[in-house]
Amino acid sequence: MPKQTSAARHTSIAGLLAATSLALALSGCASYDVTAPADARADAPAAAVRAKDAQLAAATGAKNGDGKNGDAKGSQGGGRQTTAPGGAGDDVDCRKAKCVALTFDAGPSEHTPRLLDILKKEKVHATFFMLGENHVDKRPAEVKRIDAEGHELANHTWSHQILTDIKPEEAKRELSRVQDAVRKITGKTPRLMRPPQGRTDEEVSKISKDLGLAQVLWSVTAKDYQTNDSALITKRVLEQTERDGIILLHDIYKGTVPAVPGILKELKKRGYTVVTVSQLLSPATAEPGMAYRP
């Protein structure tokens, strides 16, 4: 049975779409689908919602000693333990929790091992949008570690070309090369991608859909490519962060990783649960071709 949309929400969506279409028409830009995390969760298929609720119930039972095996295995498998408050295990529910997704672009780099140490200590998982050339291809050990420690593997193109500025076949190659390289290293194929500079359009969305990739934009940026001042990076992130936000940082700049402990400490103090992008969207699953942005 089709889902019923409230009149107020229908009117709100219609008005937003009309305004967006007008803005795009005036700017001469092609349109593409954008969904907010909260809307993705609200529109999740009923079967996915039931599965999520069952998973949460099993995790709660395991923590209370009521599980059949005393251990709840999450969707990633392996019986991963529930994380401490402020981090997120497989039992996180962003429908109720005050969640924010933590993401890192353009690595792995020489700074990534220290970042992984910090995330492990703080029991936090993040999404890594990785570059292929001089990163994935030169640092397979870091790619393996990102995966082994429960973080989310994602695609940031092979050589950071602006996908809207190149031919469709070149854009497809920019993405597919990372898919192939990550799969060769980890046996897993990324399901998320972030277009360089957030530049996407209808053609890029089509290519992403063909490759099984959802597009992930952001709501918080420290512009850490402009500064190595860790205190300033921390300040910028905290000033912009709101519930359901997606934080964009880079694990390639020397000022970024030292800022992470302070960012996590303050986010936890403010009641946030730090999650991966897929955890933020759950019980929905990222839809190939769709762009997600708070």
mmCIF file of N, CA and C in Angstrom, residues 63-166:
data_model
loop_
_atom_site.group_PDB
_atom_site.id
_atom_site.type_symbol
_atom_site.label_atom_id
_atom_site.label_comp_id
_atom_site.label_asym_id
_atom_site.label_seq_id
_atom_site.Cartn_x
_atom_site.Cartn_y
_atom_site.Cartn_z
ATOM 1 N N LYS A 63 22.768 -6.634 25.376
ATOM 2 C CA LYS A 63 23.380 -5.787 26.407
ATOM 3 C C LYS A 63 22.816 -6.089 27.789
ATOM 4 N N ASN A 64 21.548 -6.499 27.810
ATOM 5 C CA ASN A 64 20.904 -6.812 29.086
ATOM 6 C C ASN A 64 21.087 -8.269 29.497
ATOM 7 N N GLY A 65 21.844 -9.006 28.658
ATOM 8 C CA GLY A 65 22.076 -10.401 28.975
ATOM 9 C C GLY A 65 20.933 -11.308 28.603
ATOM 10 N N ASP A 66 20.013 -10.794 27.726
ATOM 11 C CA ASP A 66 18.836 -11.576 27.361
ATOM 12 C C ASP A 66 18.980 -12.267 26.026
ATOM 13 N N GLY A 67 20.076 -11.946 25.284
ATOM 14 C CA GLY A 67 20.241 -12.553 23.967
ATOM 15 C C GLY A 67 20.552 -14.027 24.096
ATOM 16 N N LYS A 68 20.167 -14.779 23.070
ATOM 17 C CA LYS A 68 20.380 -16.222 23.097
ATOM 18 C C LYS A 68 21.849 -16.579 23.226
ATOM 19 N N ASN A 69 22.676 -15.759 22.593
ATOM 20 C CA ASN A 69 24.106 -16.033 22.634
ATOM 21 C C ASN A 69 24.869 -14.979 23.414
ATOM 22 N N GLY A 70 24.104 -14.034 23.976
ATOM 23 C CA GLY A 70 24.762 -12.970 24.735
ATOM 24 C C GLY A 70 25.572 -12.043 23.866
ATOM 25 N N ASP A 71 25.291 -12.073 22.528
ATOM 26 C CA ASP A 71 26.074 -11.247 21.620
ATOM 27 C C ASP A 71 25.212 -10.878 20.435
ATOM 28 N N ALA A 72 25.096 -9.602 20.160
ATOM 29 C CA ALA A 72 24.301 -9.169 19.012
ATOM 30 C C ALA A 72 25.211 -8.850 17.856
ATOM 31 N N LYS A 73 24.973 -9.499 16.753
ATOM 32 C CA LYS A 73 25.774 -9.230 15.566
ATOM 33 C C LYS A 73 25.050 -8.217 14.700
ATOM 34 N N GLY A 74 25.767 -7.165 14.331
ATOM 35 C CA GLY A 74 25.151 -6.111 13.544
ATOM 36 C C GLY A 74 25.193 -6.418 12.069
ATOM 37 N N SER A 75 24.749 -5.439 11.291
ATOM 38 C CA SER A 75 24.639 -5.631 9.863
ATOM 39 C C SER A 75 25.987 -5.798 9.203
ATOM 40 N N GLN A 76 27.057 -5.354 9.866
ATOM 41 C CA GLN A 76 28.387 -5.532 9.309
ATOM 42 C C GLN A 76 28.970 -6.881 9.694
ATOM 43 N N GLY A 77 28.289 -7.610 10.601
ATOM 44 C CA GLY A 77 28.758 -8.935 10.996
ATOM 45 C C GLY A 77 29.863 -8.854 12.019
ATOM 46 N N GLY A 78 30.336 -10.027 12.449
ATOM 47 C CA GLY A 78 31.514 -10.089 13.296
ATOM 48 C C GLY A 78 31.259 -9.857 14.762
ATOM 49 N N GLY A 79 29.980 -9.690 15.175
ATOM 50 C CA GLY A 79 29.716 -9.523 16.606
ATOM 51 C C GLY A 79 30.407 -8.314 17.197
ATOM 52 N N ARG A 80 30.450 -7.223 16.438
ATOM 53 C CA ARG A 80 31.144 -6.025 16.899
ATOM 54 C C ARG A 80 30.505 -5.505 18.173
ATOM 55 N N GLN A 81 31.288 -5.094 19.138
ATOM 56 C CA GLN A 81 30.754 -4.658 20.414
ATOM 57 C C GLN A 81 30.108 -3.291 20.300
ATOM 58 N N THR A 82 29.131 -3.064 21.161
ATOM 59 C CA THR A 82 28.494 -1.761 21.236
ATOM 60 C C THR A 82 29.509 -0.742 21.734
ATOM 61 N N THR A 83 29.472 0.454 21.143
ATOM 62 C CA THR A 83 30.452 1.465 21.518
ATOM 63 C C THR A 83 29.956 2.285 22.698
ATOM 64 N N ALA A 84 30.868 3.056 23.243
ATOM 65 C CA ALA A 84 30.539 3.915 24.382
ATOM 66 C C ALA A 84 29.669 5.071 23.936
ATOM 67 N N PRO A 85 28.984 5.758 24.881
ATOM 68 C CA PRO A 85 28.180 6.925 24.524
ATOM 69 C C PRO A 85 29.018 7.924 23.748
ATOM 70 N N GLY A 86 28.426 8.494 22.701
ATOM 71 C CA GLY A 86 29.138 9.440 21.856
ATOM 72 C C GLY A 86 29.649 8.797 20.598
ATOM 73 N N GLY A 87 29.857 7.483 20.606
ATOM 74 C CA GLY A 87 30.187 6.757 19.401
ATOM 75 C C GLY A 87 28.979 5.936 19.013
ATOM 76 N N ALA A 88 29.091 5.168 17.941
ATOM 77 C CA ALA A 88 27.929 4.424 17.485
ATOM 78 C C ALA A 88 28.295 3.017 17.092
ATOM 79 N N GLY A 89 27.612 2.056 17.685
ATOM 80 C CA GLY A 89 27.730 0.675 17.262
ATOM 81 C C GLY A 89 26.604 0.356 16.303
ATOM 82 N N ASP A 90 26.374 -0.926 16.061
ATOM 83 C CA ASP A 90 25.323 -1.322 15.143
ATOM 84 C C ASP A 90 23.934 -1.091 15.724
ATOM 85 N N ASP A 91 23.851 -0.732 17.022
ATOM 86 C CA ASP A 91 22.552 -0.515 17.641
ATOM 87 C C ASP A 91 22.148 0.957 17.683
ATOM 88 N N VAL A 92 22.849 1.821 16.961
ATOM 89 C CA VAL A 92 22.478 3.232 16.952
ATOM 90 C C VAL A 92 21.175 3.416 16.183
ATOM 91 N N ASP A 93 20.336 4.323 16.644
ATOM 92 C CA ASP A 93 19.072 4.635 15.983
ATOM 93 C C ASP A 93 18.970 6.141 15.832
ATOM 94 N N CYS A 94 19.325 6.645 14.653
ATOM 95 C CA CYS A 94 19.338 8.091 14.429
ATOM 96 C C CYS A 94 17.938 8.669 14.266
ATOM 97 N N ARG A 95 16.909 7.813 14.289
ATOM 98 C CA ARG A 95 15.538 8.316 14.361
ATOM 99 C C ARG A 95 15.295 8.940 15.731
ATOM 100 N N LYS A 96 16.043 8.475 16.723
ATOM 101 C CA LYS A 96 15.868 8.950 18.101
ATOM 102 C C LYS A 96 17.102 9.693 18.614
ATOM 103 N N ALA A 97 18.276 9.189 18.275
ATOM 104 C CA ALA A 97 19.511 9.796 18.770
ATOM 105 C C ALA A 97 19.833 11.080 18.012
ATOM 106 N N LYS A 98 20.591 11.927 18.665
ATOM 107 C CA LYS A 98 21.050 13.186 18.060
ATOM 108 C C LYS A 98 22.353 12.882 17.311
ATOM 109 N N CYS A 99 22.204 12.476 16.049
ATOM 110 C CA CYS A 99 23.346 11.962 15.286
ATOM 111 C C CYS A 99 23.989 13.023 14.397
ATOM 112 N N VAL A 100 25.269 12.821 14.142
ATOM 113 C CA VAL A 100 25.998 13.592 13.147
ATOM 114 C C VAL A 100 27.001 12.646 12.497
ATOM 115 N N ALA A 101 27.118 12.713 11.185
ATOM 116 C CA ALA A 101 28.045 11.842 10.459
ATOM 117 C C ALA A 101 29.402 12.523 10.320
ATOM 118 N N LEU A 102 30.440 11.748 10.565
ATOM 119 C CA LEU A 102 31.811 12.237 10.448
ATOM 120 C C LEU A 102 32.434 11.627 9.193
ATOM 121 N N THR A 103 32.931 12.480 8.301
ATOM 122 C CA THR A 103 33.512 11.996 7.047
ATOM 123 C C THR A 103 34.867 12.641 6.784
ATOM 124 N N PHE A 104 35.721 11.880 6.111
ATOM 125 C CA PHE A 104 37.055 12.359 5.754
ATOM 126 C C PHE A 104 37.287 12.142 4.261
ATOM 127 N N ASP A 105 37.793 13.176 3.609
ATOM 128 C CA ASP A 105 38.032 13.128 2.166
ATOM 129 C C ASP A 105 39.510 13.065 1.823
ATOM 130 N N ALA A 106 39.786 12.454 0.667
ATOM 131 C CA ALA A 106 41.039 12.593 -0.076
ATOM 132 C C ALA A 106 42.207 11.776 0.448
ATOM 133 N N GLY A 107 41.996 10.939 1.450
ATOM 134 C CA GLY A 107 43.055 10.051 1.916
ATOM 135 C C GLY A 107 43.002 8.728 1.195
ATOM 136 N N PRO A 108 43.658 7.740 1.768
ATOM 137 C CA PRO A 108 44.462 7.796 3.002
ATOM 138 C C PRO A 108 45.804 8.483 2.758
ATOM 139 N N SER A 109 46.392 8.948 3.857
ATOM 140 C CA SER A 109 47.664 9.647 3.782
ATOM 141 C C SER A 109 48.531 9.231 4.965
ATOM 142 N N GLU A 110 49.655 9.915 5.111
ATOM 143 C CA GLU A 110 50.540 9.613 6.229
ATOM 144 C C GLU A 110 49.908 9.979 7.572
ATOM 145 N N HIS A 111 48.855 10.801 7.538
ATOM 146 C CA HIS A 111 48.167 11.204 8.767
ATOM 147 C C HIS A 111 47.062 10.226 9.172
ATOM 148 N N THR A 112 46.663 9.355 8.263
ATOM 149 C CA THR A 112 45.523 8.469 8.517
ATOM 150 C C THR A 112 45.749 7.492 9.667
ATOM 151 N N PRO A 113 46.926 6.874 9.810
ATOM 152 C CA PRO A 113 47.110 5.963 10.942
ATOM 153 C C PRO A 113 46.857 6.627 12.294
ATOM 154 N N ARG A 114 47.337 7.857 12.472
ATOM 155 C CA ARG A 114 47.090 8.560 13.736
ATOM 156 C C ARG A 114 45.598 8.834 13.912
ATOM 157 N N LEU A 115 44.928 9.201 12.826
ATOM 158 C CA LEU A 115 43.487 9.426 12.896
ATOM 159 C C LEU A 115 42.760 8.151 13.316
ATOM 160 N N LEU A 116 43.147 7.030 12.741
ATOM 161 C CA LEU A 116 42.511 5.755 13.086
ATOM 162 C C LEU A 116 42.755 5.398 14.550
ATOM 163 N N ASP A 117 43.934 5.731 15.049
ATOM 164 C CA ASP A 117 44.212 5.502 16.477
ATOM 165 C C ASP A 117 43.245 6.303 17.343
ATOM 166 N N ILE A 118 43.017 7.561 16.958
ATOM 167 C CA ILE A 118 42.113 8.436 17.721
ATOM 168 C C ILE A 118 40.689 7.898 17.687
ATOM 169 N N LEU A 119 40.224 7.538 16.499
ATOM 170 C CA LEU A 119 38.858 7.036 16.350
ATOM 171 C C LEU A 119 38.659 5.740 17.123
ATOM 172 N N LYS A 120 39.677 4.892 17.111
ATOM 173 C CA LYS A 120 39.591 3.635 17.861
ATOM 174 C C LYS A 120 39.511 3.905 19.357
ATOM 175 N N LYS A 121 40.335 4.824 19.837
ATOM 176 C CA LYS A 121 40.325 5.171 21.261
ATOM 177 C C LYS A 121 38.970 5.740 21.680
ATOM 178 N N GLU A 122 38.391 6.569 20.816
ATOM 179 C CA GLU A 122 37.118 7.227 21.132
ATOM 180 C C GLU A 122 35.914 6.359 20.774
ATOM 181 N N LYS A 123 36.169 5.172 20.209
ATOM 182 C CA LYS A 123 35.102 4.251 19.803
ATOM 183 C C LYS A 123 34.114 4.925 18.852
ATOM 184 N N VAL A 124 34.665 5.543 17.823
ATOM 185 C CA VAL A 124 33.872 6.251 16.817
ATOM 186 C C VAL A 124 34.198 5.697 15.439
ATOM 187 N N HIS A 125 33.169 5.550 14.619
ATOM 188 C CA HIS A 125 33.361 5.137 13.236
ATOM 189 C C HIS A 125 33.042 6.296 12.306
ATOM 190 N N ALA A 126 33.753 6.364 11.192
ATOM 191 C CA ALA A 126 33.591 7.447 10.227
ATOM 192 C C ALA A 126 33.487 6.867 8.819
ATOM 193 N N THR A 127 33.151 7.725 7.886
ATOM 194 C CA THR A 127 33.120 7.352 6.472
ATOM 195 C C THR A 127 34.308 8.006 5.777
ATOM 196 N N PHE A 128 35.073 7.203 5.058
ATOM 197 C CA PHE A 128 36.277 7.687 4.371
ATOM 198 C C PHE A 128 36.046 7.709 2.868
ATOM 199 N N PHE A 129 35.975 8.924 2.305
ATOM 200 C CA PHE A 129 35.854 9.099 0.863
ATOM 201 C C PHE A 129 37.277 9.193 0.292
ATOM 202 N N MET A 130 37.721 8.107 -0.292
ATOM 203 C CA MET A 130 39.137 7.961 -0.630
ATOM 204 C C MET A 130 39.437 8.293 -2.088
ATOM 205 N N LEU A 131 40.602 8.900 -2.284
ATOM 206 C CA LEU A 131 41.137 9.141 -3.626
ATOM 207 C C LEU A 131 41.952 7.936 -4.071
ATOM 208 N N GLY A 132 41.915 7.668 -5.359
ATOM 209 C CA GLY A 132 42.656 6.526 -5.872
ATOM 210 C C GLY A 132 44.134 6.798 -6.086
ATOM 211 N N GLU A 133 44.435 7.740 -6.953
ATOM 212 C CA GLU A 133 45.814 8.002 -7.357
ATOM 213 C C GLU A 133 46.641 8.574 -6.203
ATOM 214 N N ASN A 134 47.748 7.933 -5.918
ATOM 215 C CA ASN A 134 48.686 8.330 -4.859
ATOM 216 C C ASN A 134 48.120 8.176 -3.446
ATOM 217 N N HIS A 135 46.976 7.536 -3.334
ATOM 218 C CA HIS A 135 46.378 7.319 -2.013
ATOM 219 C C HIS A 135 45.985 5.855 -1.853
ATOM 220 N N VAL A 136 44.852 5.451 -2.423
ATOM 221 C CA VAL A 136 44.460 4.044 -2.352
ATOM 222 C C VAL A 136 45.534 3.150 -2.971
ATOM 223 N N ASP A 137 46.058 3.568 -4.114
ATOM 224 C CA ASP A 137 47.036 2.716 -4.802
ATOM 225 C C ASP A 137 48.380 2.657 -4.096
ATOM 226 N N LYS A 138 48.713 3.688 -3.296
ATOM 227 C CA LYS A 138 49.996 3.720 -2.601
ATOM 228 C C LYS A 138 49.902 3.299 -1.136
ATOM 229 N N ARG A 139 48.683 3.237 -0.607
ATOM 230 C CA ARG A 139 48.511 2.927 0.819
ATOM 231 C C ARG A 139 47.439 1.853 1.046
ATOM 232 N N PRO A 140 47.638 0.693 0.451
ATOM 233 C CA PRO A 140 46.649 -0.381 0.641
ATOM 234 C C PRO A 140 46.531 -0.840 2.092
ATOM 235 N N ALA A 141 47.616 -0.732 2.865
ATOM 236 C CA ALA A 141 47.552 -1.153 4.272
ATOM 237 C C ALA A 141 46.577 -0.278 5.052
ATOM 238 N N GLU A 142 46.584 1.011 4.769
ATOM 239 C CA GLU A 142 45.661 1.914 5.449
ATOM 240 C C GLU A 142 44.218 1.643 5.023
ATOM 241 N N VAL A 143 44.015 1.332 3.740
ATOM 242 C CA VAL A 143 42.672 0.998 3.265
ATOM 243 C C VAL A 143 42.159 -0.243 3.994
ATOM 244 N N LYS A 144 43.021 -1.242 4.125
ATOM 245 C CA LYS A 144 42.641 -2.464 4.841
ATOM 246 C C LYS A 144 42.318 -2.171 6.295
ATOM 247 N N ARG A 145 43.103 -1.300 6.912
ATOM 248 C CA ARG A 145 42.862 -0.985 8.319
ATOM 249 C C ARG A 145 41.564 -0.212 8.497
ATOM 250 N N ILE A 146 41.279 0.733 7.609
ATOM 251 C CA ILE A 146 40.019 1.478 7.666
ATOM 252 C C ILE A 146 38.853 0.504 7.676
ATOM 253 N N ASP A 147 38.907 -0.466 6.793
ATOM 254 C CA ASP A 147 37.849 -1.463 6.707
ATOM 255 C C ASP A 147 37.824 -2.366 7.934
ATOM 256 N N ALA A 148 38.989 -2.860 8.338
ATOM 257 C CA ALA A 148 39.064 -3.814 9.447
ATOM 258 C C ALA A 148 38.565 -3.220 10.759
ATOM 259 N N GLU A 149 38.702 -1.899 10.928
ATOM 260 C CA GLU A 149 38.303 -1.268 12.180
ATOM 261 C C GLU A 149 36.875 -0.729 12.143
ATOM 262 N N GLY A 150 36.122 -1.136 11.127
ATOM 263 C CA GLY A 150 34.690 -0.860 11.112
ATOM 264 C C GLY A 150 34.256 0.445 10.500
ATOM 265 N N HIS A 151 35.165 1.132 9.811
ATOM 266 C CA HIS A 151 34.800 2.379 9.156
ATOM 267 C C HIS A 151 34.199 2.095 7.782
ATOM 268 N N GLU A 152 33.595 3.104 7.209
ATOM 269 C CA GLU A 152 32.909 2.938 5.935
ATOM 270 C C GLU A 152 33.808 3.375 4.781
ATOM 271 N N LEU A 153 33.952 2.484 3.801
ATOM 272 C CA LEU A 153 34.760 2.746 2.619
ATOM 273 C C LEU A 153 33.925 3.481 1.578
ATOM 274 N N ALA A 154 34.431 4.585 1.047
ATOM 275 C CA ALA A 154 33.680 5.356 0.064
ATOM 276 C C ALA A 154 34.629 5.935 -0.986
ATOM 277 N N ASN A 155 34.057 6.463 -2.038
ATOM 278 C CA ASN A 155 34.770 6.832 -3.267
ATOM 279 C C ASN A 155 34.808 8.355 -3.425
ATOM 280 N N HIS A 156 35.996 8.898 -3.711
ATOM 281 C CA HIS A 156 36.149 10.336 -3.968
ATOM 282 C C HIS A 156 36.830 10.588 -5.309
ATOM 283 N N THR A 157 36.694 9.653 -6.213
ATOM 284 C CA THR A 157 37.257 9.635 -7.569
ATOM 285 C C THR A 157 38.725 9.224 -7.550
ATOM 286 N N TRP A 158 39.240 8.957 -8.733
ATOM 287 C CA TRP A 158 40.625 8.511 -8.860
ATOM 288 C C TRP A 158 41.617 9.653 -8.716
ATOM 289 N N SER A 159 41.364 10.769 -9.409
ATOM 290 C CA SER A 159 42.360 11.853 -9.413
ATOM 291 C C SER A 159 41.752 13.226 -9.137
ATOM 292 N N HIS A 160 40.594 13.250 -8.495
ATOM 293 C CA HIS A 160 39.953 14.495 -8.050
ATOM 294 C C HIS A 160 39.587 15.421 -9.202
ATOM 295 N N GLN A 161 39.263 14.869 -10.340
ATOM 296 C CA GLN A 161 38.765 15.694 -11.430
ATOM 297 C C GLN A 161 37.324 16.106 -11.145
ATOM 298 N N ILE A 162 36.975 17.302 -11.601
ATOM 299 C CA ILE A 162 35.613 17.794 -11.430
ATOM 300 C C ILE A 162 34.725 17.063 -12.433
ATOM 301 N N LEU A 163 33.834 16.251 -11.922
ATOM 302 C CA LEU A 163 33.093 15.327 -12.773
ATOM 303 C C LEU A 163 32.180 16.041 -13.766
ATOM 304 N N THR A 164 31.698 17.214 -13.395
ATOM 305 C CA THR A 164 30.817 17.958 -14.300
ATOM 306 C C THR A 164 31.583 18.639 -15.431
ATOM 307 N N ASP A 165 32.909 18.671 -15.344
ATOM 308 C CA ASP A 165 33.723 19.362 -16.344
ATOM 309 C C ASP A 165 34.366 18.416 -17.351
ATOM 310 N N ILE A 166 34.169 17.117 -17.196
ATOM 311 C CA ILE A 166 34.801 16.155 -18.089
ATOM 312 C C ILE A 166 33.736 15.325 -18.796
#
